[in-house]
XYZ file of C-alpha atoms in Angstrom:
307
model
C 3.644 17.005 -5.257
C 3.533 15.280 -8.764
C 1.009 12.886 -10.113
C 2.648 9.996 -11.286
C 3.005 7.804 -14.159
C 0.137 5.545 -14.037
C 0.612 2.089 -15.516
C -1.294 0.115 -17.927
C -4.841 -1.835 -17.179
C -4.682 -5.101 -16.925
C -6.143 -7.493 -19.408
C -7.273 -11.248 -19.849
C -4.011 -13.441 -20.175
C -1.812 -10.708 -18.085
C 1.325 -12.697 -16.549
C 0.950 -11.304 -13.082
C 3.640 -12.212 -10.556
C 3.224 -13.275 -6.962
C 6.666 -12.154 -4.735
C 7.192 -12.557 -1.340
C 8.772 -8.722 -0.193
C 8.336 -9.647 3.613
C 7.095 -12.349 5.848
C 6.806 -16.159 5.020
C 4.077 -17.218 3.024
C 1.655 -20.502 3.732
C 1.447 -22.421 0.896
C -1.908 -23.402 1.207
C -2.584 -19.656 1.192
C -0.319 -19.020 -1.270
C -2.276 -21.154 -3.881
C -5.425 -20.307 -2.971
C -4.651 -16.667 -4.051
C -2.851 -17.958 -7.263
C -6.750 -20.373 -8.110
C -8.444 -16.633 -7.427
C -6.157 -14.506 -10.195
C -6.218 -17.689 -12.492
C -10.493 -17.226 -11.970
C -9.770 -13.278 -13.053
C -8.524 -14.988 -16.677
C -4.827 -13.956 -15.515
C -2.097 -16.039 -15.664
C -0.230 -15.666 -12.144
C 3.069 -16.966 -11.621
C 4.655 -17.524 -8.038
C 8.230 -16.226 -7.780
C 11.256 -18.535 -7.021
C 11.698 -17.978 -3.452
C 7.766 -16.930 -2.362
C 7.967 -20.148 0.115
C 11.345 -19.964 1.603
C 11.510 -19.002 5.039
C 14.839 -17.443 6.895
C 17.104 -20.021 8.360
C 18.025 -17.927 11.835
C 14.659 -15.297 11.190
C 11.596 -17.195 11.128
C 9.936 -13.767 10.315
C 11.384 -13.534 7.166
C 10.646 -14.797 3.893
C 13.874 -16.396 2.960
C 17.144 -14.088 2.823
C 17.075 -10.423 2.054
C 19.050 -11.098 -1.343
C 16.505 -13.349 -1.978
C 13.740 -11.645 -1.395
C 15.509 -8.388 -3.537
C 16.265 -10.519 -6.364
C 12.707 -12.178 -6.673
C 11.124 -8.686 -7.016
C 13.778 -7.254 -9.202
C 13.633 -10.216 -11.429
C 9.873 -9.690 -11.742
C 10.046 -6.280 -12.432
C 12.573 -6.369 -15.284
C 10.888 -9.332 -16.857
C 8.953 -8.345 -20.015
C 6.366 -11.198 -19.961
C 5.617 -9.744 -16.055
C 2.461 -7.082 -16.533
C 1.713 -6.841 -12.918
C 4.004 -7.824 -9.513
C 1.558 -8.554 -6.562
C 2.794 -8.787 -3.146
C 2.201 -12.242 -1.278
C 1.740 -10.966 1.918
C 3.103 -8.112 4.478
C 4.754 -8.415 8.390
C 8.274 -6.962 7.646
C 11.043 -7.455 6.003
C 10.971 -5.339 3.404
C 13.129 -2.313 4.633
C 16.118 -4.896 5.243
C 16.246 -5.375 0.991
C 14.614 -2.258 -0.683
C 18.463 -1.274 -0.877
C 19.461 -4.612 -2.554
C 17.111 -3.144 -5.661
C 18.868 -1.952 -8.560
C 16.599 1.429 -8.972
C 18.272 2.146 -12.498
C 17.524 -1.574 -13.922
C 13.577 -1.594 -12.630
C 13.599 2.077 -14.074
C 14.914 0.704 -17.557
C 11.900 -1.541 -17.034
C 9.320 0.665 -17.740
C 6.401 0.841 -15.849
C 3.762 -2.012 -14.318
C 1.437 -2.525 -11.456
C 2.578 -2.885 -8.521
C 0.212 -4.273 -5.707
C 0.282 -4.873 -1.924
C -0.027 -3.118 1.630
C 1.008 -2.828 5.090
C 5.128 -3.886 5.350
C 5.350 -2.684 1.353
C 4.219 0.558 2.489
C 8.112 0.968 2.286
C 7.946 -0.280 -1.099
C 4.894 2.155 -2.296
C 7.401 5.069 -0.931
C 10.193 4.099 -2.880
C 8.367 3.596 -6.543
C 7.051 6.665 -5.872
C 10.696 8.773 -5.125
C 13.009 6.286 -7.012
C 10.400 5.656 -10.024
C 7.982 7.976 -10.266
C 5.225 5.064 -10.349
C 1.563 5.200 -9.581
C 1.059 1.750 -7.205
C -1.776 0.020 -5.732
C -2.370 -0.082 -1.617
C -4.547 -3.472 -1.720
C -5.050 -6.719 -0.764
C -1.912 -9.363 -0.901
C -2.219 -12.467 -3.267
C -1.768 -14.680 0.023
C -3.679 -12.856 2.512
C -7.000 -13.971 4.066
C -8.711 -11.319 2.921
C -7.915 -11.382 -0.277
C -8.255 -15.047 -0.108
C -12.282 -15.172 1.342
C -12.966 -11.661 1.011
C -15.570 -10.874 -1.897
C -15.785 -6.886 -1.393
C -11.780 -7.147 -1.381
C -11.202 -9.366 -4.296
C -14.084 -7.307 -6.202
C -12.647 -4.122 -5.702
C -9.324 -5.239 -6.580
C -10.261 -6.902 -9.790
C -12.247 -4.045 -10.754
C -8.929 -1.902 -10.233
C -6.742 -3.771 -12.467
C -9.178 -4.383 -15.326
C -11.710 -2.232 -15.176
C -10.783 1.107 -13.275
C -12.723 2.968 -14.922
C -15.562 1.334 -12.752
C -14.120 2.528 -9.279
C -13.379 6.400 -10.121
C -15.029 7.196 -6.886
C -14.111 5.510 -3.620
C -16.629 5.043 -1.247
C -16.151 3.575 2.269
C -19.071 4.067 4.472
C -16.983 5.980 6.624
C -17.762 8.981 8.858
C -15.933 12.772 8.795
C -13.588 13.570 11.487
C -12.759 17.297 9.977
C -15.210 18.256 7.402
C -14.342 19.667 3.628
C -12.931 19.207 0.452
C -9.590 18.981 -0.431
C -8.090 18.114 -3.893
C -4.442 16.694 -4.100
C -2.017 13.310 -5.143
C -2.851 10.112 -3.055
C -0.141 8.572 -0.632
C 0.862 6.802 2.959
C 0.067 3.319 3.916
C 1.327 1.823 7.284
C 1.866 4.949 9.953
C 4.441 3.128 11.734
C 6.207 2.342 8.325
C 6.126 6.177 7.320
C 7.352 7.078 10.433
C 10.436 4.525 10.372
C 11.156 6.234 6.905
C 12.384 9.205 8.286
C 15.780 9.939 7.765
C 16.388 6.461 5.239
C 17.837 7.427 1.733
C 15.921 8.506 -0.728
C 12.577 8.977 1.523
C 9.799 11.488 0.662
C 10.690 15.311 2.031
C 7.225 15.909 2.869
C 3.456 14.749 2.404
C 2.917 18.885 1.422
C 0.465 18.600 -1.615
C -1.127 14.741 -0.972
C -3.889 13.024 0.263
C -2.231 11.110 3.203
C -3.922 7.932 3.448
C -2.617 6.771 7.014
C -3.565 2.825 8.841
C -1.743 0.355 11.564
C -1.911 -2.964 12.996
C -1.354 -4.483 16.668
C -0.449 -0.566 18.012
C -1.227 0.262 21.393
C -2.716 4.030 21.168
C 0.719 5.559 22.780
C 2.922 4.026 19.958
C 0.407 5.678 17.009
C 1.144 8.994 19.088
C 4.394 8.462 19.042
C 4.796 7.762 15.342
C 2.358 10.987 14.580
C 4.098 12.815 16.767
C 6.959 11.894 15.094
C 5.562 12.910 11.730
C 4.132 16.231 13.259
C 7.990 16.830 14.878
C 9.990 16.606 11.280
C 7.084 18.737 9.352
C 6.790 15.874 7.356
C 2.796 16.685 7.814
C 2.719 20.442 6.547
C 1.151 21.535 3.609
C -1.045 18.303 3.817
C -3.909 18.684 1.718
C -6.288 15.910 3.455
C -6.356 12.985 5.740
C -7.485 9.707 4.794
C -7.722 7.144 7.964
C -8.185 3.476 7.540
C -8.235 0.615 9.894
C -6.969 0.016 12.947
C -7.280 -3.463 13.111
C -6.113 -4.937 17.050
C -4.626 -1.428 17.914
C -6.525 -0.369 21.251
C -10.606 0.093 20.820
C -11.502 2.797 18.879
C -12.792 4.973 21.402
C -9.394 5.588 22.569
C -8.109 5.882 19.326
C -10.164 8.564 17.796
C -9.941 10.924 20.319
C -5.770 10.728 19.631
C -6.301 11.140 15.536
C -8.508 14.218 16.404
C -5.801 15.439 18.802
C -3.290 14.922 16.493
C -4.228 15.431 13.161
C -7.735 18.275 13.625
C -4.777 20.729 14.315
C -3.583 20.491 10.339
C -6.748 22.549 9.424
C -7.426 19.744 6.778
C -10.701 17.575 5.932
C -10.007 14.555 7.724
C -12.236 10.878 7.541
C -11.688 7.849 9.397
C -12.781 4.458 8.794
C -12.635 4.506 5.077
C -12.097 0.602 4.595
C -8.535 0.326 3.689
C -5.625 -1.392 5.024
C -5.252 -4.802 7.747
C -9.970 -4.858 7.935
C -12.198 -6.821 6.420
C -13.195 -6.374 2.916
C -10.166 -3.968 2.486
C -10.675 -1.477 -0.404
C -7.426 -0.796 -3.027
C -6.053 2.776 -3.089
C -4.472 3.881 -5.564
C -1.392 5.979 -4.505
C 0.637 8.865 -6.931
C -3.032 9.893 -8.591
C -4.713 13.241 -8.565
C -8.017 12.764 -6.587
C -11.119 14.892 -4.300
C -11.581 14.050 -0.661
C -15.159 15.153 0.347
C -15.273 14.382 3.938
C -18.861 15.372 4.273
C -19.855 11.977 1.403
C -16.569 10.307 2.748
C -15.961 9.906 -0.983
C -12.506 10.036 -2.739
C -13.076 10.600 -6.189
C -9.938 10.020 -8.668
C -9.476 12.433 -11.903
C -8.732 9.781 -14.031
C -8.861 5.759 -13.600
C -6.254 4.483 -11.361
C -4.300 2.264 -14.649
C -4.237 3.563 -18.128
């Protein structure tokens, strides 16, 4: 496994655009995100469709095309430094083949933002681009929204990475070590579902799987591990990276299932390391070179996550 291109910092004045990849968006949330990146000094700009909502799918943010051509658009724009995510829920498997790969590759490179549904989205910049991208709080989403740990860390991402070389969560070791690879994941059940679809990632061998989930009932996260463990999509994993679990079962039940499935990889391992659908969610950059210690819980990055 690569590092990837990393693009440009962000800098006072950057036209950042808001798309909507996935779910509907609430307006009110919507522009309460846009008044926090116009306090950053950026100039956000909300894309066409951000508020439309499917006619017969009310989980849906307005028609695939839609959604495709809002993103696309974004990217290939040359006033666009930056293309945040509104918010996640799903949707965006059903247009990631809409994209035209060769136009957004013409493009150049930008920051690209967002978690949980866009894990999809993280995969295919990676494999189709060969793009660094940003696993962080959505420009519509609560946290992001009310959060100040989120919205600081995020900030201090864009325009100041330099400031946030080393990660630091709070979190505790499930397999302790040190392991050195390139950063990657997002949702579990996302990876998982990626199995098989064109263009997906042969293997995690080489990376720093950062892995998190939402509303799973313990047997489902086996399933999707298992399902990861099954394809050897897991071997030749350098280290484990575990996030939130945010209304899965209690976390009792879960950890015991992590340790189960993942202490067999012979891999540091840490859980709870403040990323993904929690409070106060920290940005991960993914396609970077970085050092898991599991005994500090610190993920240390060899270079800022942005030029």
């Amino acid at each position: 496994m690569k590092e990837l291109t990393r693009p440009e910092r962000l800098a006072p004045g950057a036209r950042v655009a808001v798309v909507a990849t996935s779910g509907p968006v609430p307006e009110e949330r919507l522009q309460a995100g846009l008044d926090v990146l116009r306090g950053w000094d950026l100039d956000p700009v909300a894309a066409p469709h951000v508020l439309d909502r499917h006619a017969e799918f009310g989980y849906l943010a307005g028609t695939d095309a839609d959604r495709a051509a809002d993103l696309q658009n974004a990217w290939c724009d040359p006033s666009v430094d930056a293309v945040l995510c509104a918010r996640g829920g799903y949707g965006a498997q059903r247009m990631i083949d809409l994209l035209d790969w060769e136009a957004m590759r013409a493009a150049g490179p930008k920051v690209f933002a967002g978690f949980s549904d866009t894990t999809v989205l993280h995969e295919a910049f990676a494999t189709r681009l060969g793009l660094a991208t940003l696993y962080g709080p959505m420009a519509a989403g609560i946290d992001f929204i009310k959060n100040a740990r989120a919205q600081d860390h995020l900030r201090a991402t864009l325009l100041a990475p330099e400031t946030v070389r080393t990660i630091a969560s709070g979190g505790t070791a499930l397999v302790p070590g040190r392991a050195r690879g390139i950063t990657l994941g997002g949702c579990l059940a996302l990876l998982a579902a990626e199995r098989g679809a064109p263009h997906a990632r042969p293997s995690a061998a080489g990376g720093l799987l950062c892995l998190e989930d939402v509303g799973e009932r313990t047997y489902r996260l086996d399933r999707y591990l298992t399902q990861l463990l099954r394809a050897g999509w897991l071997e030749g994993v350098r280290g484990v990276l575990l996030g939130s679990w945010e209304d899965c079962s209690d976390h009792a039940g879960i950890r015991p299932l992590l340790a189960d499935r993942l202490g067999g990889l012979g891999v540091p391992v840490v859980e709870e390391f403040g990323f993904g659908h929690c409070a106060g969610a920290l940005t991960i950059p993914f396609g970077v070179a970085a050092e898991l210690d599991a005994d500090t819980v610190t993920l240390t990055l060899d270079e800022p996550a942005l030029r």
